[in-house]
Amino acid sequence: MLTLLAALLEEAPGWIHGYELMKVTGLKSGSLYPLLIRMTDLDLVEAIWREPAVPGRPPRHAYRLTAKGLAVAQEAKTAPLPSGLAGARI
Amino acid sequence: MNAPLARSVMAVAMASLGPDLRAWKLAMAAEFEDAVADGHGLSFSTGCLTTAWRALPTHVEGRLTLVNYTFILGLILPAAALLLLGLLAGYPYVHPVYADMIGPFAKAETVVPTINAGNAAAMPALTVLLMLRVGSDTLVAWFAAERDWSRAAAALRWGAAATVALALFAGLIVLDETCAVLPASTFGVEALVIALLRRWHGEIGDACATRGSA
């Protein structure tokens, strides 16, 4: 989760797609999506649908940190493991 | 080579994700095309499948899917395999090794059936009946996995007909009521399982429809 928070913080306040997140973080889809689902449920990440760059493709989900997520990510950047994320290592 | 396999794995993953994760299902499907274009389709789809299966116990449809496959793989297919093994072992033409064990439960006197000039000609017909029963069990498992309950019920009726015919003819020809115990008992279990699964699916379908219209 910390790796993902760091990657999303790097991109903030911009949006980033799931597959780009996989490439940036090195996470596999089997790790990335459960984390994104969990972080969205915790209101750390927000998602929107964006039109695809390539015509004929389906709309894509893009992600970015919420205000709460930004605060947690910045805290995580200075303190490696904040109390609120104890046990949240990947 | 990998792309068709990746698409198949992705299709299973998409089918395994519950309605609560519909948005995530679409999100994964959209990213899948980019992963395929990069040559990482299989690892991407395998990850999505892992995600979907890990999420199965968290939603009601997923739990029902798990129960469905538990019954299919744990009861229906083993019952079919047991009958097939019995067939390969000589059942019902020779005294089956388990007849002494199941005879007392069935309150039936075990008589060792012997093949003689009078009944030998009927053995191929008994074989066909038992094979029909094994075939019907396999179809019941297949249709139950597809949640096609009307076809599962039709396959069950076929199995019931084969079981009754087998019991009647085996009882007359080899004079051993225990011949019918195993097929009849496995049929009873299957019919009960399919009735329960069908009912649960109906209840959950109604609940989802009510939730959707609310």
PDB file of N, CA, C and O in Angstrom, chain B residues 173-206:
ATOM      1  N   ILE B 173     -33.135 -59.710 -12.973  1.00  0.00           N
ATOM      2  CA  ILE B 173     -32.161 -60.523 -13.716  1.00  0.00           C
ATOM      3  C   ILE B 173     -31.090 -61.127 -12.802  1.00  0.00           C
ATOM      4  O   ILE B 173     -30.762 -62.304 -12.922  1.00  0.00           O
ATOM      5  N   VAL B 174     -30.555 -60.305 -11.883  1.00  0.00           N
ATOM      6  CA  VAL B 174     -29.478 -60.852 -11.045  1.00  0.00           C
ATOM      7  C   VAL B 174     -29.942 -61.156  -9.626  1.00  0.00           C
ATOM      8  O   VAL B 174     -29.154 -61.593  -8.788  1.00  0.00           O
ATOM      9  N   LEU B 175     -31.234 -60.891  -9.363  1.00  0.00           N
ATOM     10  CA  LEU B 175     -31.846 -61.234  -8.068  1.00  0.00           C
ATOM     11  C   LEU B 175     -31.064 -60.670  -6.880  1.00  0.00           C
ATOM     12  O   LEU B 175     -30.795 -61.368  -5.904  1.00  0.00           O
ATOM     13  N   ASP B 176     -30.693 -59.396  -6.988  1.00  0.00           N
ATOM     14  CA  ASP B 176     -29.958 -58.764  -5.895  1.00  0.00           C
ATOM     15  C   ASP B 176     -30.428 -57.326  -5.751  1.00  0.00           C
ATOM     16  O   ASP B 176     -30.106 -56.470  -6.568  1.00  0.00           O
ATOM     17  N   GLU B 177     -31.196 -57.064  -4.684  1.00  0.00           N
ATOM     18  CA  GLU B 177     -31.735 -55.712  -4.498  1.00  0.00           C
ATOM     19  C   GLU B 177     -30.643 -54.693  -4.230  1.00  0.00           C
ATOM     20  O   GLU B 177     -30.832 -53.506  -4.452  1.00  0.00           O
ATOM     21  N   THR B 178     -29.503 -55.173  -3.707  1.00  0.00           N
ATOM     22  CA  THR B 178     -28.434 -54.213  -3.385  1.00  0.00           C
ATOM     23  C   THR B 178     -27.890 -53.528  -4.636  1.00  0.00           C
ATOM     24  O   THR B 178     -27.264 -52.477  -4.538  1.00  0.00           O
ATOM     25  N   CYS B 179     -28.152 -54.117  -5.779  1.00  0.00           N
ATOM     26  CA  CYS B 179     -27.724 -53.480  -7.035  1.00  0.00           C
ATOM     27  C   CYS B 179     -28.310 -52.083  -7.166  1.00  0.00           C
ATOM     28  O   CYS B 179     -27.726 -51.210  -7.798  1.00  0.00           O
ATOM     29  N   ALA B 180     -29.496 -51.891  -6.607  1.00  0.00           N
ATOM     30  CA  ALA B 180     -30.182 -50.608  -6.778  1.00  0.00           C
ATOM     31  C   ALA B 180     -29.831 -49.605  -5.687  1.00  0.00           C
ATOM     32  O   ALA B 180     -30.129 -48.427  -5.824  1.00  0.00           O
ATOM     33  N   VAL B 181     -29.218 -50.081  -4.620  1.00  0.00           N
ATOM     34  CA  VAL B 181     -29.000 -49.194  -3.471  1.00  0.00           C
ATOM     35  C   VAL B 181     -28.063 -48.035  -3.810  1.00  0.00           C
ATOM     36  O   VAL B 181     -28.382 -46.874  -3.548  1.00  0.00           O
ATOM     37  N   LEU B 182     -26.932 -48.343  -4.394  1.00  0.00           N
ATOM     38  CA  LEU B 182     -25.961 -47.291  -4.688  1.00  0.00           C
ATOM     39  C   LEU B 182     -26.498 -46.277  -5.709  1.00  0.00           C
ATOM     40  O   LEU B 182     -26.483 -45.076  -5.440  1.00  0.00           O
ATOM     41  N   PRO B 183     -27.007 -46.728  -6.871  1.00  0.00           N
ATOM     42  CA  PRO B 183     -27.553 -45.737  -7.807  1.00  0.00           C
ATOM     43  C   PRO B 183     -28.709 -44.933  -7.208  1.00  0.00           C
ATOM     44  O   PRO B 183     -28.803 -43.723  -7.416  1.00  0.00           O
ATOM     45  N   ALA B 184     -29.585 -45.607  -6.450  1.00  0.00           N
ATOM     46  CA  ALA B 184     -30.740 -44.898  -5.895  1.00  0.00           C
ATOM     47  C   ALA B 184     -30.310 -43.886  -4.844  1.00  0.00           C
ATOM     48  O   ALA B 184     -30.812 -42.757  -4.806  1.00  0.00           O
ATOM     49  N   SER B 185     -29.372 -44.269  -3.977  1.00  0.00           N
ATOM     50  CA  SER B 185     -28.959 -43.345  -2.923  1.00  0.00           C
ATOM     51  C   SER B 185     -28.202 -42.152  -3.499  1.00  0.00           C
ATOM     52  O   SER B 185     -28.418 -41.019  -3.079  1.00  0.00           O
ATOM     53  N   THR B 186     -27.323 -42.387  -4.473  1.00  0.00           N
ATOM     54  CA  THR B 186     -26.618 -41.257  -5.082  1.00  0.00           C
ATOM     55  C   THR B 186     -27.598 -40.352  -5.819  1.00  0.00           C
ATOM     56  O   THR B 186     -27.461 -39.130  -5.795  1.00  0.00           O
ATOM     57  N   PHE B 187     -28.609 -40.955  -6.438  1.00  0.00           N
ATOM     58  CA  PHE B 187     -29.615 -40.136  -7.119  1.00  0.00           C
ATOM     59  C   PHE B 187     -30.360 -39.262  -6.114  1.00  0.00           C
ATOM     60  O   PHE B 187     -30.611 -38.077  -6.361  1.00  0.00           O
ATOM     61  N   GLY B 188     -30.714 -39.842  -4.976  1.00  0.00           N
ATOM     62  CA  GLY B 188     -31.417 -39.083  -3.938  1.00  0.00           C
ATOM     63  C   GLY B 188     -30.606 -37.885  -3.470  1.00  0.00           C
ATOM     64  O   GLY B 188     -31.131 -36.772  -3.339  1.00  0.00           O
ATOM     65  N   VAL B 189     -29.320 -38.114  -3.253  1.00  0.00           N
ATOM     66  CA  VAL B 189     -28.435 -37.019  -2.818  1.00  0.00           C
ATOM     67  C   VAL B 189     -28.378 -35.930  -3.889  1.00  0.00           C
ATOM     68  O   VAL B 189     -28.499 -34.736  -3.600  1.00  0.00           O
ATOM     69  N   GLU B 190     -28.203 -36.339  -5.135  1.00  0.00           N
ATOM     70  CA  GLU B 190     -28.124 -35.362  -6.230  1.00  0.00           C
ATOM     71  C   GLU B 190     -29.410 -34.546  -6.347  1.00  0.00           C
ATOM     72  O   GLU B 190     -29.364 -33.324  -6.511  1.00  0.00           O
ATOM     73  N   ALA B 191     -30.544 -35.228  -6.275  1.00  0.00           N
ATOM     74  CA  ALA B 191     -31.825 -34.519  -6.417  1.00  0.00           C
ATOM     75  C   ALA B 191     -31.993 -33.499  -5.301  1.00  0.00           C
ATOM     76  O   ALA B 191     -32.426 -32.364  -5.529  1.00  0.00           O
ATOM     77  N   LEU B 192     -31.588 -33.887  -4.086  1.00  0.00           N
ATOM     78  CA  LEU B 192     -31.687 -32.973  -2.946  1.00  0.00           C
ATOM     79  C   LEU B 192     -30.769 -31.765  -3.136  1.00  0.00           C
ATOM     80  O   LEU B 192     -31.168 -30.617  -2.918  1.00  0.00           O
ATOM     81  N   VAL B 193     -29.545 -32.031  -3.563  1.00  0.00           N
ATOM     82  CA  VAL B 193     -28.564 -30.955  -3.766  1.00  0.00           C
ATOM     83  C   VAL B 193     -29.053 -29.977  -4.832  1.00  0.00           C
ATOM     84  O   VAL B 193     -29.008 -28.755  -4.640  1.00  0.00           O
ATOM     85  N   ILE B 194     -29.542 -30.502  -5.946  1.00  0.00           N
ATOM     86  CA  ILE B 194     -29.999 -29.625  -7.041  1.00  0.00           C
ATOM     87  C   ILE B 194     -31.211 -28.812  -6.589  1.00  0.00           C
ATOM     88  O   ILE B 194     -31.302 -27.607  -6.873  1.00  0.00           O
ATOM     89  N   ALA B 195     -32.119 -29.446  -5.844  1.00  0.00           N
ATOM     90  CA  ALA B 195     -33.296 -28.710  -5.363  1.00  0.00           C
ATOM     91  C   ALA B 195     -32.876 -27.572  -4.438  1.00  0.00           C
ATOM     92  O   ALA B 195     -33.381 -26.446  -4.543  1.00  0.00           O
ATOM     93  N   LEU B 196     -31.914 -27.856  -3.536  1.00  0.00           N
ATOM     94  CA  LEU B 196     -31.445 -26.813  -2.610  1.00  0.00           C
ATOM     95  C   LEU B 196     -30.755 -25.678  -3.355  1.00  0.00           C
ATOM     96  O   LEU B 196     -31.024 -24.499  -3.116  1.00  0.00           O
ATOM     97  N   LEU B 197     -29.854 -26.032  -4.289  1.00  0.00           N
ATOM     98  CA  LEU B 197     -29.114 -25.007  -5.030  1.00  0.00           C
ATOM     99  C   LEU B 197     -30.075 -24.145  -5.853  1.00  0.00           C
ATOM    100  O   LEU B 197     -29.949 -22.930  -5.892  1.00  0.00           O
ATOM    101  N   ARG B 198     -31.039 -24.797  -6.471  1.00  0.00           N
ATOM    102  CA  ARG B 198     -32.009 -24.063  -7.287  1.00  0.00           C
ATOM    103  C   ARG B 198     -32.805 -23.089  -6.426  1.00  0.00           C
ATOM    104  O   ARG B 198     -33.035 -21.943  -6.814  1.00  0.00           O
ATOM    105  N   ARG B 199     -33.168 -23.530  -5.240  1.00  0.00           N
ATOM    106  CA  ARG B 199     -33.936 -22.675  -4.344  1.00  0.00           C
ATOM    107  C   ARG B 199     -33.101 -21.476  -3.890  1.00  0.00           C
ATOM    108  O   ARG B 199     -33.567 -20.346  -3.883  1.00  0.00           O
ATOM    109  N   TRP B 200     -31.844 -21.742  -3.496  1.00  0.00           N
ATOM    110  CA  TRP B 200     -30.967 -20.647  -3.049  1.00  0.00           C
ATOM    111  C   TRP B 200     -30.727 -19.647  -4.167  1.00  0.00           C
ATOM    112  O   TRP B 200     -30.749 -18.443  -3.943  1.00  0.00           O
ATOM    113  N   HIS B 201     -30.510 -20.155  -5.369  1.00  0.00           N
ATOM    114  CA  HIS B 201     -30.286 -19.241  -6.499  1.00  0.00           C
ATOM    115  C   HIS B 201     -31.527 -18.390  -6.736  1.00  0.00           C
ATOM    116  O   HIS B 201     -31.419 -17.194  -7.009  1.00  0.00           O
ATOM    117  N   GLY B 202     -32.706 -19.015  -6.618  1.00  0.00           N
ATOM    118  CA  GLY B 202     -33.949 -18.274  -6.800  1.00  0.00           C
ATOM    119  C   GLY B 202     -34.104 -17.190  -5.758  1.00  0.00           C
ATOM    120  O   GLY B 202     -34.434 -16.046  -6.076  1.00  0.00           O
ATOM    121  N   GLU B 203     -33.801 -17.528  -4.496  1.00  0.00           N
ATOM    122  CA  GLU B 203     -33.939 -16.556  -3.410  1.00  0.00           C
ATOM    123  C   GLU B 203     -32.982 -15.385  -3.607  1.00  0.00           C
ATOM    124  O   GLU B 203     -33.330 -14.231  -3.428  1.00  0.00           O
ATOM    125  N   ILE B 204     -31.745 -15.723  -4.007  1.00  0.00           N
ATOM    126  CA  ILE B 204     -30.743 -14.671  -4.192  1.00  0.00           C
ATOM    127  C   ILE B 204     -31.094 -13.805  -5.404  1.00  0.00           C
ATOM    128  O   ILE B 204     -30.949 -12.593  -5.385  1.00  0.00           O
ATOM    129  N   GLY B 205     -31.593 -14.452  -6.462  1.00  0.00           N
ATOM    130  CA  GLY B 205     -32.021 -13.698  -7.645  1.00  0.00           C
ATOM    131  C   GLY B 205     -33.137 -12.727  -7.293  1.00  0.00           C
ATOM    132  O   GLY B 205     -33.110 -11.574  -7.707  1.00  0.00           O
ATOM    133  N   ASP B 206     -34.100 -13.193  -6.485  1.00  0.00           N
ATOM    134  CA  ASP B 206     -35.207 -12.312  -6.049  1.00  0.00           C
ATOM    135  C   ASP B 206     -34.670 -11.160  -5.218  1.00  0.00           C
ATOM    136  O   ASP B 206     -35.088 -10.018  -5.382  1.00  0.00           O
TER     137      ASP B 206
END
